[in-house]
mmCIF file of C-alpha atoms in Angstrom:
data_model
loop_
_atom_site.group_PDB
_atom_site.id
_atom_site.type_symbol
_atom_site.label_atom_id
_atom_site.label_comp_id
_atom_site.label_asym_id
_atom_site.label_seq_id
_atom_site.Cartn_x
_atom_site.Cartn_y
_atom_site.Cartn_z
ATOM 1 C CA MET A 271 -96.199 20.696 -117.236
ATOM 2 C CA SER A 272 -97.124 19.853 -113.288
ATOM 3 C CA THR A 273 -100.497 21.584 -112.311
ATOM 4 C CA LEU A 274 -101.331 22.512 -108.568
ATOM 5 C CA ARG A 275 -104.978 21.395 -107.477
ATOM 6 C CA ILE A 276 -106.019 24.759 -105.487
ATOM 7 C CA GLY A 277 -109.228 24.361 -102.717
ATOM 8 C CA LEU A 278 -111.569 26.973 -103.757
ATOM 9 C CA ALA A 279 -113.500 28.451 -100.756
ATOM 10 C CA GLY A 280 -116.387 30.773 -101.521
ATOM 11 C CA LEU A 281 -119.266 30.057 -104.844
ATOM 12 C CA GLY A 282 -120.600 33.297 -105.441
ATOM 13 C CA ARG A 283 -120.496 35.762 -108.470
ATOM 14 C CA MET A 284 -116.780 35.289 -108.399
ATOM 15 C CA GLY A 285 -116.326 31.876 -107.028
ATOM 16 C CA ARG A 286 -118.387 30.644 -109.634
ATOM 17 C CA ILE A 287 -116.100 32.681 -112.480
ATOM 18 C CA HIS A 288 -112.806 30.804 -110.348
ATOM 19 C CA ALA A 289 -114.489 27.706 -110.416
ATOM 20 C CA GLU A 290 -115.042 27.561 -114.058
ATOM 21 C CA ASN A 291 -111.312 29.041 -114.741
ATOM 22 C CA LEU A 292 -110.005 26.023 -112.885
ATOM 23 C CA ALA A 293 -112.385 23.212 -114.004
ATOM 24 C CA GLY A 294 -111.161 23.659 -117.797
ATOM 25 C CA ARG A 295 -109.201 26.841 -118.694
ATOM 26 C CA CYS A 296 -106.537 27.441 -116.630
ATOM 27 C CA SER A 297 -103.106 25.307 -117.809
ATOM 28 C CA ALA A 298 -101.175 25.517 -114.069
ATOM 29 C CA ALA A 299 -103.711 24.733 -112.016
ATOM 30 C CA ARG A 300 -107.173 22.821 -111.655
ATOM 31 C CA LEU A 301 -110.384 22.954 -108.924
ATOM 32 C CA GLY A 302 -108.796 20.275 -106.286
ATOM 33 C CA VAL A 303 -111.570 21.169 -103.906
ATOM 34 C CA VAL A 304 -114.785 23.109 -103.126
ATOM 35 C CA PHE A 305 -116.468 25.210 -100.030
ATOM 36 C CA ASP A 306 -119.504 27.277 -99.376
ATOM 37 C CA ALA A 307 -121.375 28.708 -96.297
ATOM 38 C CA ASP A 308 -124.316 26.770 -98.007
ATOM 39 C CA PRO A 309 -123.442 23.048 -98.260
ATOM 40 C CA GLY A 310 -126.337 22.954 -100.605
ATOM 41 C CA VAL A 311 -124.210 25.379 -103.234
ATOM 42 C CA ALA A 312 -120.518 23.252 -102.131
ATOM 43 C CA ARG A 313 -122.913 20.029 -103.100
ATOM 44 C CA GLU A 314 -124.235 21.429 -106.131
ATOM 45 C CA ALA A 315 -120.278 22.218 -107.780
ATOM 46 C CA GLY A 316 -118.439 19.911 -106.493
ATOM 47 C CA GLU A 317 -120.963 17.383 -108.629
ATOM 48 C CA ARG A 318 -121.204 19.772 -111.237
ATOM 49 C CA TYR A 319 -117.319 19.804 -111.526
ATOM 50 C CA GLY A 320 -117.006 16.085 -110.589
ATOM 51 C CA VAL A 321 -114.599 17.080 -107.758
ATOM 52 C CA PRO A 322 -114.725 16.839 -103.607
ATOM 53 C CA TRP A 323 -116.610 19.157 -101.702
ATOM 54 C CA THR A 324 -117.171 20.390 -97.655
ATOM 55 C CA ALA A 325 -118.847 21.043 -95.204
ATOM 56 C CA SER A 326 -116.329 23.286 -93.567
ATOM 57 C CA TYR A 327 -113.355 25.662 -94.346
ATOM 58 C CA GLU A 328 -111.336 23.493 -91.758
ATOM 59 C CA ASP A 329 -112.229 20.439 -93.798
ATOM 60 C CA LEU A 330 -111.309 21.998 -97.528
ATOM 61 C CA LEU A 331 -107.677 22.916 -94.989
ATOM 62 C CA ALA A 332 -107.557 19.252 -93.960
ATOM 63 C CA HIS A 333 -108.217 17.741 -98.178
ATOM 64 C CA PRO A 334 -105.719 16.198 -99.778
ATOM 65 C CA ALA A 335 -107.012 18.209 -102.884
ATOM 66 C CA ALA A 336 -106.140 21.936 -101.148
ATOM 67 C CA GLU A 337 -102.738 22.013 -101.745
ATOM 68 C CA ALA A 338 -103.205 26.015 -101.910
ATOM 69 C CA VAL A 339 -106.277 27.722 -101.159
ATOM 70 C CA ALA A 340 -108.762 30.746 -103.291
ATOM 71 C CA ILE A 341 -111.077 32.717 -101.037
ATOM 72 C CA ALA A 342 -113.885 34.469 -103.043
ATOM 73 C CA THR A 343 -116.037 34.506 -99.903
ATOM 74 C CA PRO A 344 -117.637 37.666 -98.794
ATOM 75 C CA THR A 345 -115.420 40.537 -98.080
ATOM 76 C CA GLY A 346 -115.714 40.376 -94.383
ATOM 77 C CA ALA A 347 -114.001 36.508 -94.325
ATOM 78 C CA HIS A 348 -111.420 36.940 -96.533
ATOM 79 C CA ALA A 349 -109.208 38.269 -93.317
ATOM 80 C CA PRO A 350 -109.488 35.526 -91.358
ATOM 81 C CA MET A 351 -109.860 32.851 -93.711
ATOM 82 C CA THR A 352 -106.062 33.790 -95.593
ATOM 83 C CA VAL A 353 -104.797 33.636 -91.888
ATOM 84 C CA THR A 354 -106.473 30.308 -91.248
ATOM 85 C CA ALA A 355 -104.745 29.553 -94.422
ATOM 86 C CA ALA A 356 -101.424 30.610 -93.956
ATOM 87 C CA ARG A 357 -101.579 28.942 -90.025
ATOM 88 C CA ALA A 358 -101.984 25.558 -91.528
ATOM 89 C CA GLY A 359 -99.359 26.376 -94.404
ATOM 90 C CA ARG A 360 -101.596 26.927 -97.211
ATOM 91 C CA ASP A 361 -100.696 29.607 -99.907
ATOM 92 C CA VAL A 362 -103.141 31.885 -100.554
ATOM 93 C CA PHE A 363 -105.292 33.173 -103.341
ATOM 94 C CA CYS A 364 -107.450 35.838 -102.474
ATOM 95 C CA GLU A 365 -110.171 38.555 -103.871
ATOM 96 C CA LYS A 366 -109.243 42.388 -103.299
ATOM 97 C CA PRO A 367 -110.020 43.466 -100.656
ATOM 98 C CA ILE A 368 -107.892 42.016 -98.035
ATOM 99 C CA ALA A 369 -110.230 43.839 -95.658
ATOM 100 C CA LEU A 370 -112.460 46.888 -95.145
ATOM 101 C CA ASP A 371 -109.874 48.325 -92.363
ATOM 102 C CA ARG A 372 -106.513 49.311 -92.894
ATOM 103 C CA ALA A 373 -105.460 47.474 -89.048
ATOM 104 C CA THR A 374 -106.898 44.283 -90.027
ATOM 105 C CA THR A 375 -105.296 44.150 -93.678
ATOM 106 C CA VAL A 376 -101.899 45.244 -92.361
ATOM 107 C CA GLY A 377 -102.349 42.350 -89.891
ATOM 108 C CA THR A 378 -102.947 39.894 -92.500
ATOM 109 C CA VAL A 379 -100.268 40.437 -94.080
ATOM 110 C CA GLU A 380 -98.032 40.584 -91.074
ATOM 111 C CA GLU A 381 -99.201 36.963 -90.347
ATOM 112 C CA VAL A 382 -98.673 35.330 -94.034
ATOM 113 C CA ARG A 383 -95.558 37.012 -94.162
ATOM 114 C CA ARG A 384 -94.360 34.902 -90.846
ATOM 115 C CA ALA A 385 -96.195 31.848 -92.023
ATOM 116 C CA GLY A 386 -94.025 32.444 -95.195
ATOM 117 C CA VAL A 387 -96.523 30.776 -97.861
ATOM 118 C CA LEU A 388 -97.295 32.919 -101.074
ATOM 119 C CA PHE A 389 -100.214 35.442 -100.583
ATOM 120 C CA GLN A 390 -101.486 37.000 -104.005
ATOM 121 C CA VAL A 391 -103.934 39.069 -104.223
ATOM 122 C CA GLY A 392 -106.919 39.054 -106.973
ATOM 123 C CA PHE A 393 -106.093 42.714 -108.575
ATOM 124 C CA HIS A 394 -107.079 41.061 -111.955
ATOM 125 C CA ARG A 395 -105.937 44.083 -114.177
ATOM 126 C CA ARG A 396 -102.431 43.395 -114.419
ATOM 127 C CA PHE A 397 -102.790 39.543 -115.768
ATOM 128 C CA ASP A 398 -105.061 40.865 -118.937
ATOM 129 C CA PRO A 399 -103.256 40.766 -122.197
ATOM 130 C CA ASP A 400 -103.414 43.909 -122.747
ATOM 131 C CA TRP A 401 -102.190 46.041 -119.823
ATOM 132 C CA ALA A 402 -99.591 43.141 -118.985
ATOM 133 C CA ALA A 403 -98.583 44.123 -122.676
ATOM 134 C CA VAL A 404 -98.337 48.088 -122.330
ATOM 135 C CA ALA A 405 -96.719 47.241 -118.393
ATOM 136 C CA GLU A 406 -94.172 45.168 -120.219
ATOM 137 C CA ARG A 407 -92.958 47.723 -123.103
ATOM 138 C CA ILE A 408 -93.169 50.748 -120.361
ATOM 139 C CA ARG A 409 -90.541 49.052 -118.837
ATOM 140 C CA ALA A 410 -88.648 48.595 -121.403
ATOM 141 C CA GLY A 411 -88.166 52.405 -122.344
ATOM 142 C CA GLU A 412 -90.329 51.961 -125.456
ATOM 143 C CA LEU A 413 -92.627 54.960 -123.816
ATOM 144 C CA GLY A 414 -90.055 57.110 -122.317
ATOM 145 C CA GLU A 415 -90.729 59.763 -119.150
ATOM 146 C CA VAL A 416 -94.243 59.196 -118.072
ATOM 147 C CA ALA A 417 -95.905 62.670 -118.370
ATOM 148 C CA LEU A 418 -99.833 62.055 -117.440
ATOM 149 C CA PHE A 419 -101.856 58.538 -116.463
ATOM 150 C CA ARG A 420 -105.306 58.559 -117.506
ATOM 151 C CA SER A 421 -107.798 55.718 -115.964
ATOM 152 C CA SER A 422 -111.612 54.795 -116.084
ATOM 153 C CA LEU A 423 -113.747 52.488 -114.595
ATOM 154 C CA ARG A 424 -117.959 52.714 -115.493
ATOM 155 C CA ASP A 425 -120.625 49.693 -114.716
ATOM 156 C CA MET A 426 -123.439 49.598 -116.030
ATOM 157 C CA ALA A 427 -125.436 50.135 -113.349
ATOM 158 C CA SER A 428 -125.282 50.866 -109.630
ATOM 159 C CA PRO A 429 -125.372 47.427 -107.156
ATOM 160 C CA PRO A 430 -128.261 47.686 -104.607
ATOM 161 C CA ALA A 431 -128.322 48.707 -101.457
ATOM 162 C CA SER A 432 -127.110 45.386 -99.546
ATOM 163 C CA PHE A 433 -123.813 45.252 -101.459
ATOM 164 C CA LEU A 434 -123.222 49.253 -100.741
ATOM 165 C CA ALA A 435 -123.918 49.055 -97.325
ATOM 166 C CA GLY A 436 -120.635 46.358 -96.595
ATOM 167 C CA SER A 437 -118.366 47.258 -99.722
ATOM 168 C CA GLY A 438 -116.315 49.444 -97.408
ATOM 169 C CA GLY A 439 -117.598 52.350 -100.140
ATOM 170 C CA PHE A 440 -116.601 53.508 -103.623
ATOM 171 C CA PHE A 441 -112.805 54.909 -103.342
ATOM 172 C CA ARG A 442 -111.953 51.194 -101.625
ATOM 173 C CA ASP A 443 -114.084 48.740 -103.669
ATOM 174 C CA VAL A 444 -114.029 50.812 -107.396
ATOM 175 C CA THR A 445 -111.070 52.923 -107.593
ATOM 176 C CA VAL A 446 -108.768 50.446 -105.729
ATOM 177 C CA HIS A 447 -108.204 48.826 -109.062
ATOM 178 C CA ASP A 448 -107.180 52.450 -110.886
ATOM 179 C CA LEU A 449 -105.324 53.056 -108.086
ATOM 180 C CA ASP A 450 -103.026 49.959 -107.945
ATOM 181 C CA VAL A 451 -102.659 50.213 -111.974
ATOM 182 C CA ALA A 452 -101.690 53.808 -111.313
ATOM 183 C CA ARG A 453 -98.756 52.577 -108.979
ATOM 184 C CA TRP A 454 -97.719 49.500 -111.395
ATOM 185 C CA LEU A 455 -97.356 51.393 -114.689
ATOM 186 C CA VAL A 456 -96.229 55.056 -113.435
ATOM 187 C CA GLY A 457 -95.285 54.446 -110.135
ATOM 188 C CA GLU A 458 -95.270 55.804 -106.118
ATOM 189 C CA VAL A 459 -97.920 58.748 -105.612
ATOM 190 C CA VAL A 460 -97.199 61.615 -103.220
ATOM 191 C CA GLU A 461 -100.563 63.703 -103.581
ATOM 192 C CA VAL A 462 -104.332 62.420 -104.014
ATOM 193 C CA THR A 463 -107.328 65.452 -104.217
ATOM 194 C CA ALA A 464 -110.837 63.536 -105.000
ATOM 195 C CA HIS A 465 -113.697 64.662 -105.316
ATOM 196 C CA GLY A 466 -117.918 62.729 -105.585
ATOM 197 C CA ALA A 467 -120.799 63.337 -106.327
ATOM 198 C CA ALA A 468 -124.013 60.979 -106.126
ATOM 199 C CA VAL A 469 -126.002 61.204 -109.785
ATOM 200 C CA SER A 470 -127.827 58.124 -110.316
ATOM 201 C CA ASP A 471 -129.982 57.812 -106.549
ATOM 202 C CA PRO A 472 -128.633 60.977 -104.132
ATOM 203 C CA GLU A 473 -130.925 59.871 -101.518
ATOM 204 C CA GLY A 474 -129.817 56.018 -101.963
ATOM 205 C CA PHE A 475 -126.111 57.036 -101.647
ATOM 206 C CA ALA A 476 -127.036 59.542 -98.722
ATOM 207 C CA ALA A 477 -128.560 56.854 -96.920
ATOM 208 C CA VAL A 478 -125.187 54.918 -97.142
ATOM 209 C CA GLY A 479 -122.592 57.794 -96.593
ATOM 210 C CA ASP A 480 -120.939 57.340 -100.593
ATOM 211 C CA VAL A 481 -121.464 58.432 -104.174
ATOM 212 C CA ASP A 482 -121.744 56.567 -106.907
ATOM 213 C CA THR A 483 -119.355 59.189 -109.444
ATOM 214 C CA ALA A 484 -116.181 60.526 -108.626
ATOM 215 C CA VAL A 485 -113.188 62.072 -109.851
ATOM 216 C CA VAL A 486 -109.539 61.373 -108.438
ATOM 217 C CA VAL A 487 -106.101 63.669 -109.269
ATOM 218 C CA LEU A 488 -102.632 62.046 -108.989
ATOM 219 C CA ARG A 489 -99.758 63.615 -108.756
ATOM 220 C CA PHE A 490 -96.764 60.928 -109.192
ATOM 221 C CA ALA A 491 -93.167 61.511 -106.930
ATOM 222 C CA SER A 492 -92.088 61.366 -110.698
ATOM 223 C CA GLY A 493 -93.661 64.450 -111.647
ATOM 224 C CA ALA A 494 -96.318 63.159 -113.657
ATOM 225 C CA LEU A 495 -100.194 63.602 -113.091
ATOM 226 C CA GLY A 496 -103.247 61.410 -112.947
ATOM 227 C CA VAL A 497 -106.860 61.301 -113.816
ATOM 228 C CA ILE A 498 -108.681 58.755 -112.863
ATOM 229 C CA ASP A 499 -112.836 59.085 -113.304
ATOM 230 C CA ASN A 500 -114.826 56.232 -112.034
ATOM 231 C CA SER A 501 -119.116 55.817 -112.592
ATOM 232 C CA ARG A 502 -120.965 53.033 -110.722
ATOM 233 C CA ALA A 503 -123.539 53.715 -113.692
ATOM 234 C CA SER A 504 -122.921 54.892 -116.308
ATOM 235 C CA GLY A 505 -126.125 53.696 -118.449
ATOM 236 C CA TYR A 506 -124.470 53.043 -121.542
ATOM 237 C CA GLY A 507 -122.498 49.387 -120.576
ATOM 238 C CA TYR A 508 -119.283 48.507 -118.931
ATOM 239 C CA GLU A 509 -116.127 50.356 -119.761
ATOM 240 C CA CYS A 510 -112.616 50.284 -118.448
ATOM 241 C CA SER A 511 -109.656 52.090 -120.194
ATOM 242 C CA THR A 512 -106.404 53.304 -119.162
ATOM 243 C CA GLU A 513 -104.051 55.923 -121.434
ATOM 244 C CA VAL A 514 -100.198 56.535 -120.425
ATOM 245 C CA MET A 515 -98.482 59.425 -122.074
ATOM 246 C CA GLY A 516 -94.602 59.014 -122.508
ATOM 247 C CA SER A 517 -91.762 61.350 -123.537
ATOM 248 C CA LEU A 518 -91.617 58.718 -126.601
ATOM 249 C CA ALA A 519 -95.084 57.642 -127.004
ATOM 250 C CA THR A 520 -98.731 56.766 -125.645
ATOM 251 C CA ALA A 521 -100.032 53.599 -124.552
ATOM 252 C CA ARG A 522 -104.373 53.094 -124.942
ATOM 253 C CA ILE A 523 -106.392 50.249 -124.134
ATOM 254 C CA ASP A 524 -110.039 50.310 -124.624
ATOM 255 C CA ASN A 525 -111.810 47.515 -125.420
ATOM 256 C CA PRO A 526 -115.167 47.228 -124.264
ATOM 257 C CA TYR A 527 -116.358 46.091 -127.126
ATOM 258 C CA ARG A 528 -118.208 42.976 -127.217
ATOM 259 C CA ARG A 529 -117.453 41.423 -130.428
ATOM 260 C CA GLY A 530 -115.426 42.574 -132.960
ATOM 261 C CA TYR A 531 -117.469 44.206 -135.587
ATOM 262 C CA GLU A 532 -119.591 46.972 -136.262
ATOM 263 C CA TRP A 533 -123.128 47.288 -137.580
ATOM 264 C CA ARG A 534 -123.304 50.333 -140.088
ATOM 265 C CA THR A 535 -126.387 51.784 -141.459
ATOM 266 C CA PRO A 536 -126.809 55.106 -143.120
ATOM 267 C CA GLY A 537 -125.763 57.884 -141.276
ATOM 268 C CA LEU A 538 -124.581 55.075 -137.661
ATOM 269 C CA THR A 539 -122.162 52.550 -136.725
ATOM 270 C CA SER A 540 -122.854 50.544 -133.910
ATOM 271 C CA ARG A 541 -121.362 47.830 -131.613
ATOM 272 C CA ASP A 542 -122.242 46.112 -129.074
ATOM 273 C CA LEU A 543 -120.894 46.623 -125.765
ATOM 274 C CA VAL A 544 -119.714 44.647 -122.793
ATOM 275 C CA ALA A 545 -122.202 44.770 -120.287
ATOM 276 C CA ASP A 546 -120.172 43.911 -117.047
ATOM 277 C CA PHE A 547 -116.480 43.468 -115.969
ATOM 278 C CA GLN A 548 -117.114 39.136 -116.062
ATOM 279 C CA GLU A 549 -117.363 39.847 -119.946
ATOM 280 C CA ARG A 550 -114.569 42.094 -120.315
ATOM 281 C CA TYR A 551 -111.697 39.796 -118.730
ATOM 282 C CA PRO A 552 -112.377 36.515 -119.291
ATOM 283 C CA LEU A 553 -108.446 35.906 -120.378
ATOM 284 C CA ALA A 554 -107.661 37.682 -117.101
ATOM 285 C CA TYR A 555 -109.741 36.146 -114.450
ATOM 286 C CA ALA A 556 -107.735 32.249 -115.438
ATOM 287 C CA ALA A 557 -103.848 34.279 -116.176
ATOM 288 C CA GLU A 558 -104.095 35.611 -112.342
ATOM 289 C CA LEU A 559 -104.521 32.366 -110.968
ATOM 290 C CA ASP A 560 -102.397 30.418 -113.357
ATOM 291 C CA ALA A 561 -99.705 33.175 -112.293
ATOM 292 C CA PHE A 562 -100.525 32.095 -108.429
ATOM 293 C CA ALA A 563 -99.958 28.393 -109.408
ATOM 294 C CA ARG A 564 -97.223 28.727 -111.361
ATOM 295 C CA ALA A 565 -95.100 30.643 -108.613
ATOM 296 C CA VAL A 566 -96.559 28.134 -105.865
ATOM 297 C CA LEU A 567 -95.287 25.353 -108.283
ATOM 298 C CA ASP A 568 -92.115 27.077 -108.253
ATOM 299 C CA ARG A 569 -91.777 29.257 -105.185
ATOM 300 C CA THR A 570 -91.263 32.441 -106.989
ATOM 301 C CA PRO A 571 -92.860 35.504 -105.862
ATOM 302 C CA VAL A 572 -96.078 36.067 -106.827
ATOM 303 C CA ARG A 573 -97.110 39.178 -109.066
ATOM 304 C CA VAL A 574 -99.617 40.925 -107.039
ATOM 305 C CA SER A 575 -99.221 40.922 -103.395
ATOM 306 C CA GLY A 576 -100.481 41.236 -99.694
ATOM 307 C CA GLU A 577 -98.353 44.488 -100.093
ATOM 308 C CA ASP A 578 -99.192 46.184 -103.066
ATOM 309 C CA ALA A 579 -102.548 45.332 -101.776
ATOM 310 C CA LEU A 580 -102.172 47.615 -98.377
ATOM 311 C CA ALA A 581 -100.778 50.397 -100.702
ATOM 312 C CA ALA A 582 -103.667 50.584 -103.222
ATOM 313 C CA PHE A 583 -106.089 50.488 -100.200
ATOM 314 C CA ASP A 584 -104.037 53.175 -98.138
ATOM 315 C CA LEU A 585 -104.286 55.376 -101.260
ATOM 316 C CA ALA A 586 -108.149 54.656 -101.887
ATOM 317 C CA GLU A 587 -108.294 55.455 -98.094
ATOM 318 C CA ALA A 588 -106.826 58.650 -98.875
ATOM 319 C CA ALA A 589 -108.778 59.684 -101.426
ATOM 320 C CA ASP A 590 -111.749 59.031 -99.390
ATOM 321 C CA GLU A 591 -110.377 61.471 -97.147
ATOM 322 C CA SER A 592 -109.707 63.785 -99.415
ATOM 323 C CA TRP A 593 -113.388 63.449 -100.918
ATOM 324 C CA ARG A 594 -114.671 64.221 -97.202
ATOM 325 C CA THR A 595 -112.356 67.071 -96.291
ATOM 326 C CA GLY A 596 -112.152 68.862 -99.793
ATOM 327 C CA ARG A 597 -108.450 68.852 -98.853
ATOM 328 C CA THR A 598 -105.334 67.340 -100.849
ATOM 329 C CA VAL A 599 -104.041 64.481 -99.330
ATOM 330 C CA ALA A 600 -99.817 64.240 -99.230
ATOM 331 C CA VAL A 601 -98.662 60.498 -98.735
ATOM 332 C CA ARG A 602 -95.683 59.060 -98.334
ATOM 333 C CA TYR A 603 -94.441 54.879 -99.949
ATOM 334 C CA THR A 604 -92.616 53.579 -96.716
ATOM 335 C CA GLY A 605 -92.014 50.302 -98.843
ATOM 336 C CA THR A 606 -95.303 48.241 -97.873
ATOM 337 C CA GLY A 607 -98.237 51.077 -97.249
ATOM 338 C CA TYR A 608 -98.924 54.712 -97.623
ATOM 339 C CA GLU A 609 -98.721 56.684 -94.998
ATOM 340 C CA ARG A 610 -99.810 60.402 -94.304
ATOM 341 C CA ALA A 611 -97.926 63.451 -95.486
ATOM 342 C CA GLY A 612 -100.112 65.950 -94.707
ATOM 343 C CA VAL A 613 -103.091 68.248 -96.213
ATOM 344 C CA ARG A 614 -103.339 71.177 -97.987
ATOM 345 C CA ALA A 615 -106.490 73.278 -99.325
#
């Protein structure tokens, strides 16, 4: 099988995850060249993985080992770096979100479309073996008509205030993953109602105008209902689960455990929980890069497009609006993103 050499921009937490996968865990993709805003970090990564490193993004794009580009830089750089790569004729994988505002997100998607390159956004749950298997069986008709969708995403502890201030807010940073899964597994949404609270640190979250806990209720175009609950500070570990109830079957994805065994003592059983998303999704992060590489090599559509990212962003915006106004937000899918179709008390 032929492989695609990918130039990786950004070597923070997500960048290091991608570097490890590209360096040895992917079958169709491999690490070609690395760049980071800190040349020392780029040099260290290049030496560690035995690949070239560059001191500028422009040098990475010009490097022959960057047959495509993966962007894992801080969020504010996602859009301009994606556009620059697209104009240079490079296919792009970009971590979510594309941007923290709709205008920039739309502009980036349009620029990529005009450039005629492939563009995949990092919604990793679509590539996890459990979620992918459930999606395939739903599409095969085994679940029947969907009646109820439920999804949870809970972090153990909230990130620092410096991250929260630039995160785009709870719904755009956290709930957006569940909203993408909702569209993927059930279909388009027509109503969004959200409630939020700051529980772990009321004063700290109030200072940045955000929440750490939320419940979102969805109404789908099919008539199905959905419930999403999220927390930045569950305290017990990292958990991510989804359930889809249909007329013929119910699918449940719930695997928050670090290992497969239980430890049983009189009156008590215990299992180790994973601590974060990195522990929960090692297969998904490698699979999404492999899927991107195969799409580039075969010139086939990517499985998570810029339009998908825009739609999830729009639903997160609707959830944020609902939480702030106390009203249900009606939305209408336009084929790319969502537009407002009204509000009600």
